[in-house]
């Protein structure tokens, strides 16, 4: 039986200030690593974004989407499915957003300035689905743990970039169980030289991001765990 492997969480240097590799490079590296598809989830304007805040909204959106567009163009050449997403800043947390697009962002100027729950409600109303990644991450830039169990569709209980303390992932899984939320996995890749090997395996090929959501809610995904250590 054919199975399909997807990376659900990665960043590109075109839009994320913390990323090292570009979208096209990400696409090639994931294809070589055996993935069938990737979700590009760059940090949005209220996160660790590379895009200058002084620019007009439409120009900011165009620049923000370049990492995805470069990955998509390369993916089309090499046979890798590439889907658009973004990582929305939520005060002391972040939320992965799927099934929205550039048009949505252009139609919602300054959505990054809205109260978090208001912004999340707008995104869900317009067809987006939301995953809270690394909810128990402890880093110098995280002031306190912040959870959104009533506002998301699932929890990233396996985050490859948290290899230094597996308890952060373990706590995320317990949190998901407490609120009956499905769990998923993502590498949180920023650099093709540090690809953590996470993501999901599906027996169904994803044609759209909603296929990911459907398989997630049905409990039909196999979760991949990190294979990288520094």
PDB file of C-alpha atoms in Angstrom, residues 10-219:
ATOM      1  CA  UNK A  10       8.706  24.528   8.447  1.00  0.00           C
ATOM      2  CA  UNK A  11      10.073  28.026   7.884  1.00  0.00           C
ATOM      3  CA  UNK A  12      11.874  29.763   5.021  1.00  0.00           C
ATOM      4  CA  UNK A  13      14.417  32.550   5.062  1.00  0.00           C
ATOM      5  CA  UNK A  14      12.275  34.613   2.698  1.00  0.00           C
ATOM      6  CA  UNK A  15       9.801  35.401   5.490  1.00  0.00           C
ATOM      7  CA  UNK A  16      11.025  34.037   8.840  1.00  0.00           C
ATOM      8  CA  UNK A  17      13.841  35.969  10.489  1.00  0.00           C
ATOM      9  CA  UNK A  18      15.063  32.814  12.243  1.00  0.00           C
ATOM     10  CA  UNK A  19      15.229  30.608   9.124  1.00  0.00           C
ATOM     11  CA  UNK A  20      18.426  29.732   7.292  1.00  0.00           C
ATOM     12  CA  UNK A  21      17.168  27.999   4.119  1.00  0.00           C
ATOM     13  CA  UNK A  22      14.993  29.299   1.301  1.00  0.00           C
ATOM     14  CA  UNK A  23      11.741  27.864   0.026  1.00  0.00           C
ATOM     15  CA  UNK A  24      13.155  26.167  -3.068  1.00  0.00           C
ATOM     16  CA  UNK A  25      15.977  24.662  -1.026  1.00  0.00           C
ATOM     17  CA  UNK A  26      13.462  23.379   1.521  1.00  0.00           C
ATOM     18  CA  UNK A  27      11.439  21.726  -1.230  1.00  0.00           C
ATOM     19  CA  UNK A  28      14.449  19.933  -2.705  1.00  0.00           C
ATOM     20  CA  UNK A  29      15.731  18.777   0.680  1.00  0.00           C
ATOM     21  CA  UNK A  30      12.375  17.341   1.747  1.00  0.00           C
ATOM     22  CA  UNK A  31      11.942  15.561  -1.571  1.00  0.00           C
ATOM     23  CA  UNK A  32      15.361  13.947  -1.125  1.00  0.00           C
ATOM     24  CA  UNK A  33      14.424  13.005   2.452  1.00  0.00           C
ATOM     25  CA  UNK A  34      11.427  11.031   1.222  1.00  0.00           C
ATOM     26  CA  UNK A  35       8.589  13.455   1.875  1.00  0.00           C
ATOM     27  CA  UNK A  36       5.646  13.620  -0.508  1.00  0.00           C
ATOM     28  CA  UNK A  37       4.574  17.069   0.608  1.00  0.00           C
ATOM     29  CA  UNK A  38       5.316  19.980   2.897  1.00  0.00           C
ATOM     30  CA  UNK A  39       3.396  22.794   4.579  1.00  0.00           C
ATOM     31  CA  UNK A  40       5.270  26.104   4.568  1.00  0.00           C
ATOM     32  CA  UNK A  41       4.376  27.846   7.841  1.00  0.00           C
ATOM     33  CA  UNK A  42       6.449  31.007   8.082  1.00  0.00           C
ATOM     34  CA  UNK A  43       6.226  33.292  11.089  1.00  0.00           C
ATOM     35  CA  UNK A  44       3.535  35.904  10.535  1.00  0.00           C
ATOM     36  CA  UNK A  45       3.946  39.639  11.151  1.00  0.00           C
ATOM     37  CA  UNK A  46       3.208  39.280  14.871  1.00  0.00           C
ATOM     38  CA  UNK A  47       5.947  36.693  15.243  1.00  0.00           C
ATOM     39  CA  UNK A  48       9.603  36.402  14.266  1.00  0.00           C
ATOM     40  CA  UNK A  49       8.953  37.832  10.831  1.00  0.00           C
ATOM     41  CA  UNK A  50      11.544  39.128   8.404  1.00  0.00           C
ATOM     42  CA  UNK A  51       9.086  41.479   6.705  1.00  0.00           C
ATOM     43  CA  UNK A  52       9.417  45.189   7.534  1.00  0.00           C
ATOM     44  CA  UNK A  53       6.400  46.510   9.428  1.00  0.00           C
ATOM     45  CA  UNK A  54       6.710  49.939   7.766  1.00  0.00           C
ATOM     46  CA  UNK A  55       5.656  48.631   4.351  1.00  0.00           C
ATOM     47  CA  UNK A  56       2.075  48.836   3.066  1.00  0.00           C
ATOM     48  CA  UNK A  57      -0.009  45.782   3.955  1.00  0.00           C
ATOM     49  CA  UNK A  58      -0.304  44.425   0.402  1.00  0.00           C
ATOM     50  CA  UNK A  59       3.451  44.664  -0.120  1.00  0.00           C
ATOM     51  CA  UNK A  60       4.091  42.938   3.182  1.00  0.00           C
ATOM     52  CA  UNK A  61       1.769  40.082   2.215  1.00  0.00           C
ATOM     53  CA  UNK A  62       3.455  39.689  -1.174  1.00  0.00           C
ATOM     54  CA  UNK A  63       6.867  39.447   0.450  1.00  0.00           C
ATOM     55  CA  UNK A  64       5.586  37.124   3.163  1.00  0.00           C
ATOM     56  CA  UNK A  65       4.312  34.620   0.596  1.00  0.00           C
ATOM     57  CA  UNK A  66       7.601  34.413  -1.325  1.00  0.00           C
ATOM     58  CA  UNK A  67       8.954  31.491   0.688  1.00  0.00           C
ATOM     59  CA  UNK A  68       5.852  29.436  -0.023  1.00  0.00           C
ATOM     60  CA  UNK A  69       5.791  30.487  -3.674  1.00  0.00           C
ATOM     61  CA  UNK A  70       9.429  29.569  -4.222  1.00  0.00           C
ATOM     62  CA  UNK A  71       8.848  26.200  -2.544  1.00  0.00           C
ATOM     63  CA  UNK A  72       5.697  25.620  -4.603  1.00  0.00           C
ATOM     64  CA  UNK A  73       7.426  26.421  -7.894  1.00  0.00           C
ATOM     65  CA  UNK A  74      10.259  24.039  -7.070  1.00  0.00           C
ATOM     66  CA  UNK A  75       7.847  21.402  -5.796  1.00  0.00           C
ATOM     67  CA  UNK A  76       5.913  21.495  -9.048  1.00  0.00           C
ATOM     68  CA  UNK A  77       9.154  20.760 -10.901  1.00  0.00           C
ATOM     69  CA  UNK A  78      10.319  17.866  -8.722  1.00  0.00           C
ATOM     70  CA  UNK A  79       7.009  16.231  -7.776  1.00  0.00           C
ATOM     71  CA  UNK A  80       6.535  17.514  -4.229  1.00  0.00           C
ATOM     72  CA  UNK A  81       3.184  18.811  -3.001  1.00  0.00           C
ATOM     73  CA  UNK A  82       3.550  22.192  -1.300  1.00  0.00           C
ATOM     74  CA  UNK A  83       0.803  23.765   0.816  1.00  0.00           C
ATOM     75  CA  UNK A  84       0.490  27.257   2.276  1.00  0.00           C
ATOM     76  CA  UNK A  85       0.225  27.955   5.964  1.00  0.00           C
ATOM     77  CA  UNK A  86       1.559  30.419   8.506  1.00  0.00           C
ATOM     78  CA  UNK A  87       2.472  30.609  12.179  1.00  0.00           C
ATOM     79  CA  UNK A  88       0.394  33.298  13.854  1.00  0.00           C
ATOM     80  CA  UNK A  89       1.780  34.981  16.951  1.00  0.00           C
ATOM     81  CA  UNK A  90      -0.537  34.642  19.945  1.00  0.00           C
ATOM     82  CA  UNK A  91       0.986  36.701  22.747  1.00  0.00           C
ATOM     83  CA  UNK A  92       3.170  34.074  24.477  1.00  0.00           C
ATOM     84  CA  UNK A  93       2.087  31.248  22.178  1.00  0.00           C
ATOM     85  CA  UNK A  94       1.916  30.586  18.447  1.00  0.00           C
ATOM     86  CA  UNK A  95      -0.770  29.026  16.285  1.00  0.00           C
ATOM     87  CA  UNK A  96      -0.236  27.159  13.022  1.00  0.00           C
ATOM     88  CA  UNK A  97      -2.877  28.185  10.475  1.00  0.00           C
ATOM     89  CA  UNK A  98      -3.807  26.010   7.487  1.00  0.00           C
ATOM     90  CA  UNK A  99      -6.306  26.171   4.604  1.00  0.00           C
ATOM     91  CA  UNK A 100      -6.134  29.935   4.137  1.00  0.00           C
ATOM     92  CA  UNK A 101      -4.233  31.744   1.396  1.00  0.00           C
ATOM     93  CA  UNK A 102      -2.742  35.002   0.173  1.00  0.00           C
ATOM     94  CA  UNK A 103      -6.176  36.324  -0.758  1.00  0.00           C
ATOM     95  CA  UNK A 104      -7.356  35.875   2.822  1.00  0.00           C
ATOM     96  CA  UNK A 105      -4.385  37.852   4.118  1.00  0.00           C
ATOM     97  CA  UNK A 106      -4.911  40.646   1.580  1.00  0.00           C
ATOM     98  CA  UNK A 107      -8.558  40.917   2.653  1.00  0.00           C
ATOM     99  CA  UNK A 108      -7.697  41.223   6.356  1.00  0.00           C
ATOM    100  CA  UNK A 109      -5.217  44.068   6.834  1.00  0.00           C
ATOM    101  CA  UNK A 110      -3.846  44.345  10.352  1.00  0.00           C
ATOM    102  CA  UNK A 111      -5.347  41.051  11.489  1.00  0.00           C
ATOM    103  CA  UNK A 112      -2.103  40.640  13.387  1.00  0.00           C
ATOM    104  CA  UNK A 113      -3.087  43.590  15.597  1.00  0.00           C
ATOM    105  CA  UNK A 114      -6.419  42.147  16.718  1.00  0.00           C
ATOM    106  CA  UNK A 115      -6.874  40.454  20.102  1.00  0.00           C
ATOM    107  CA  UNK A 116      -5.673  36.884  19.646  1.00  0.00           C
ATOM    108  CA  UNK A 117      -8.953  35.051  20.128  1.00  0.00           C
ATOM    109  CA  UNK A 118     -10.773  37.485  17.852  1.00  0.00           C
ATOM    110  CA  UNK A 119      -8.232  36.893  15.090  1.00  0.00           C
ATOM    111  CA  UNK A 120      -8.397  33.112  15.532  1.00  0.00           C
ATOM    112  CA  UNK A 121     -12.207  33.207  15.327  1.00  0.00           C
ATOM    113  CA  UNK A 122     -12.050  35.119  12.044  1.00  0.00           C
ATOM    114  CA  UNK A 123      -9.613  32.603  10.576  1.00  0.00           C
ATOM    115  CA  UNK A 124     -11.758  29.625  11.596  1.00  0.00           C
ATOM    116  CA  UNK A 125     -14.916  31.300  10.284  1.00  0.00           C
ATOM    117  CA  UNK A 126     -13.286  31.709   6.887  1.00  0.00           C
ATOM    118  CA  UNK A 127     -12.241  28.079   6.640  1.00  0.00           C
ATOM    119  CA  UNK A 128      -8.900  27.983   8.371  1.00  0.00           C
ATOM    120  CA  UNK A 129      -8.009  25.210  10.748  1.00  0.00           C
ATOM    121  CA  UNK A 130      -5.651  25.774  13.630  1.00  0.00           C
ATOM    122  CA  UNK A 131      -3.024  23.730  15.454  1.00  0.00           C
ATOM    123  CA  UNK A 132      -1.242  24.894  18.594  1.00  0.00           C
ATOM    124  CA  UNK A 133       2.411  23.915  18.197  1.00  0.00           C
ATOM    125  CA  UNK A 134       4.885  23.375  21.028  1.00  0.00           C
ATOM    126  CA  UNK A 135       2.421  24.610  23.707  1.00  0.00           C
ATOM    127  CA  UNK A 136       4.797  23.866  26.586  1.00  0.00           C
ATOM    128  CA  UNK A 137       7.957  25.250  25.034  1.00  0.00           C
ATOM    129  CA  UNK A 138      10.262  26.918  27.541  1.00  0.00           C
ATOM    130  CA  UNK A 139      12.717  29.342  26.005  1.00  0.00           C
ATOM    131  CA  UNK A 140      14.144  32.740  26.975  1.00  0.00           C
ATOM    132  CA  UNK A 141      11.643  34.560  24.739  1.00  0.00           C
ATOM    133  CA  UNK A 142       8.562  32.837  26.223  1.00  0.00           C
ATOM    134  CA  UNK A 143       7.368  34.765  29.259  1.00  0.00           C
ATOM    135  CA  UNK A 144       4.768  32.207  30.324  1.00  0.00           C
ATOM    136  CA  UNK A 145       2.832  29.204  29.049  1.00  0.00           C
ATOM    137  CA  UNK A 146      -0.333  30.190  27.189  1.00  0.00           C
ATOM    138  CA  UNK A 147      -2.938  27.692  25.964  1.00  0.00           C
ATOM    139  CA  UNK A 148      -5.861  27.977  23.528  1.00  0.00           C
ATOM    140  CA  UNK A 149      -7.759  24.682  23.866  1.00  0.00           C
ATOM    141  CA  UNK A 150     -11.141  26.165  22.849  1.00  0.00           C
ATOM    142  CA  UNK A 151      -9.772  27.899  19.772  1.00  0.00           C
ATOM    143  CA  UNK A 152      -7.804  25.197  17.947  1.00  0.00           C
ATOM    144  CA  UNK A 153      -8.455  21.959  16.090  1.00  0.00           C
ATOM    145  CA  UNK A 154      -5.454  20.056  17.394  1.00  0.00           C
ATOM    146  CA  UNK A 155      -2.119  20.115  19.215  1.00  0.00           C
ATOM    147  CA  UNK A 156       1.385  19.560  17.906  1.00  0.00           C
ATOM    148  CA  UNK A 157       2.427  17.049  20.549  1.00  0.00           C
ATOM    149  CA  UNK A 158       5.636  16.139  18.726  1.00  0.00           C
ATOM    150  CA  UNK A 159       7.862  19.078  17.838  1.00  0.00           C
ATOM    151  CA  UNK A 160      11.245  18.063  16.473  1.00  0.00           C
ATOM    152  CA  UNK A 161      12.986  21.267  17.493  1.00  0.00           C
ATOM    153  CA  UNK A 162      12.437  20.462  21.180  1.00  0.00           C
ATOM    154  CA  UNK A 163      14.964  17.640  21.222  1.00  0.00           C
ATOM    155  CA  UNK A 164      16.777  19.162  24.216  1.00  0.00           C
ATOM    156  CA  UNK A 165      13.909  18.368  26.608  1.00  0.00           C
ATOM    157  CA  UNK A 166      11.387  15.662  25.604  1.00  0.00           C
ATOM    158  CA  UNK A 167       9.176  16.630  28.542  1.00  0.00           C
ATOM    159  CA  UNK A 168       7.911  19.624  26.571  1.00  0.00           C
ATOM    160  CA  UNK A 169       6.380  17.242  24.036  1.00  0.00           C
ATOM    161  CA  UNK A 170       5.141  14.896  26.753  1.00  0.00           C
ATOM    162  CA  UNK A 171       3.255  17.742  28.430  1.00  0.00           C
ATOM    163  CA  UNK A 172       1.703  18.721  25.096  1.00  0.00           C
ATOM    164  CA  UNK A 173       0.311  15.216  24.670  1.00  0.00           C
ATOM    165  CA  UNK A 174      -1.223  15.275  28.153  1.00  0.00           C
ATOM    166  CA  UNK A 175      -2.739  18.683  27.425  1.00  0.00           C
ATOM    167  CA  UNK A 176      -4.321  17.372  24.221  1.00  0.00           C
ATOM    168  CA  UNK A 177      -5.770  14.381  26.053  1.00  0.00           C
ATOM    169  CA  UNK A 178      -7.283  16.630  28.714  1.00  0.00           C
ATOM    170  CA  UNK A 179      -9.230  18.565  26.086  1.00  0.00           C
ATOM    171  CA  UNK A 180      -9.920  15.699  23.657  1.00  0.00           C
ATOM    172  CA  UNK A 181      -7.859  17.334  20.931  1.00  0.00           C
ATOM    173  CA  UNK A 182      -6.131  15.271  18.221  1.00  0.00           C
ATOM    174  CA  UNK A 183      -2.343  15.342  18.160  1.00  0.00           C
ATOM    175  CA  UNK A 184       0.051  15.846  15.299  1.00  0.00           C
ATOM    176  CA  UNK A 185       3.778  16.110  14.620  1.00  0.00           C
ATOM    177  CA  UNK A 186       6.012  18.676  12.938  1.00  0.00           C
ATOM    178  CA  UNK A 187       9.744  19.241  12.688  1.00  0.00           C
ATOM    179  CA  UNK A 188       9.696  23.062  12.957  1.00  0.00           C
ATOM    180  CA  UNK A 189      12.517  23.050  10.420  1.00  0.00           C
ATOM    181  CA  UNK A 190      14.467  26.267   9.778  1.00  0.00           C
ATOM    182  CA  UNK A 191      17.580  24.845   8.148  1.00  0.00           C
ATOM    183  CA  UNK A 192      17.950  21.969   5.672  1.00  0.00           C
ATOM    184  CA  UNK A 193      21.065  20.896   7.587  1.00  0.00           C
ATOM    185  CA  UNK A 194      18.888  20.355  10.676  1.00  0.00           C
ATOM    186  CA  UNK A 195      15.900  18.409   9.391  1.00  0.00           C
ATOM    187  CA  UNK A 196      14.360  16.617  12.332  1.00  0.00           C
ATOM    188  CA  UNK A 197      12.401  13.933  10.460  1.00  0.00           C
ATOM    189  CA  UNK A 198       9.017  14.660  12.016  1.00  0.00           C
ATOM    190  CA  UNK A 199       5.654  15.059  10.320  1.00  0.00           C
ATOM    191  CA  UNK A 200       2.795  12.726   9.539  1.00  0.00           C
ATOM    192  CA  UNK A 201       2.244   9.638   7.404  1.00  0.00           C
ATOM    193  CA  UNK A 202      -1.105   9.162   5.673  1.00  0.00           C
ATOM    194  CA  UNK A 203      -2.589   6.360   3.602  1.00  0.00           C
ATOM    195  CA  UNK A 204      -4.471   9.079   1.726  1.00  0.00           C
ATOM    196  CA  UNK A 205      -2.723  11.656  -0.432  1.00  0.00           C
ATOM    197  CA  UNK A 206      -3.462  15.238   0.563  1.00  0.00           C
ATOM    198  CA  UNK A 207      -5.024  17.205  -2.275  1.00  0.00           C
ATOM    199  CA  UNK A 208      -5.766  20.195  -0.044  1.00  0.00           C
ATOM    200  CA  UNK A 209      -4.966  21.106   3.575  1.00  0.00           C
ATOM    201  CA  UNK A 210      -8.478  19.978   4.513  1.00  0.00           C
ATOM    202  CA  UNK A 211      -7.418  16.408   3.717  1.00  0.00           C
ATOM    203  CA  UNK A 212      -4.839  16.769   6.478  1.00  0.00           C
ATOM    204  CA  UNK A 213      -7.542  17.950   8.892  1.00  0.00           C
ATOM    205  CA  UNK A 214      -9.895  15.123   7.917  1.00  0.00           C
ATOM    206  CA  UNK A 215      -7.274  12.425   8.479  1.00  0.00           C
ATOM    207  CA  UNK A 216      -6.145  14.085  11.708  1.00  0.00           C
ATOM    208  CA  UNK A 217      -9.634  14.157  13.186  1.00  0.00           C
ATOM    209  CA  UNK A 218     -10.260  10.582  12.094  1.00  0.00           C
ATOM    210  CA  UNK A 219      -7.122   9.396  13.896  1.00  0.00           C
TER     211      UNK A 219
END
